[in-house]
Structures are given as C-alpha cells and as structure tokens.
Protein backbone atom coordinates (compact mmCIF):
# COMPACT_ATOMS: atom_id res chain seq x y z
CA MET A 1 1.84 -7.50 7.63
CA MET A 2 -1.71 -7.59 8.91
CA ALA A 3 -0.57 -8.78 12.35
CA SER A 4 1.57 -5.64 12.68
CA TYR A 5 -1.38 -3.38 11.95
CA LEU A 6 -3.59 -5.35 14.34
CA GLY A 7 -1.00 -5.04 17.11
CA LEU A 8 -0.74 -1.29 16.59
CA PHE A 9 -4.53 -0.97 16.66
CA VAL A 10 -4.74 -2.93 19.93
CA PHE A 11 -1.96 -0.78 21.40
CA THR A 12 -3.81 2.42 20.49
CA LEU A 13 -7.02 1.01 21.89
CA LEU A 14 -5.25 0.17 25.14
CA ILE A 15 -3.92 3.73 25.43
CA TYR A 16 -7.40 5.11 24.74
CA SER A 17 -8.79 2.88 27.48
CA VAL A 18 -6.24 4.13 30.01
CA TYR A 19 -6.64 7.76 28.94
C-alpha cells in the first residue's frame, strides 16, 4: 500500500543522509 512505499522512501532517504 501507500504506507509501504512511504516507508521505503524514508529508508532510502535515511541511507542517503548517512552516505
């Protein structure tokens, strides 16, 4: 659902922040 996509987006954003 939408929540799944949102969670994935946040996860990617978090990785980008750390990188």
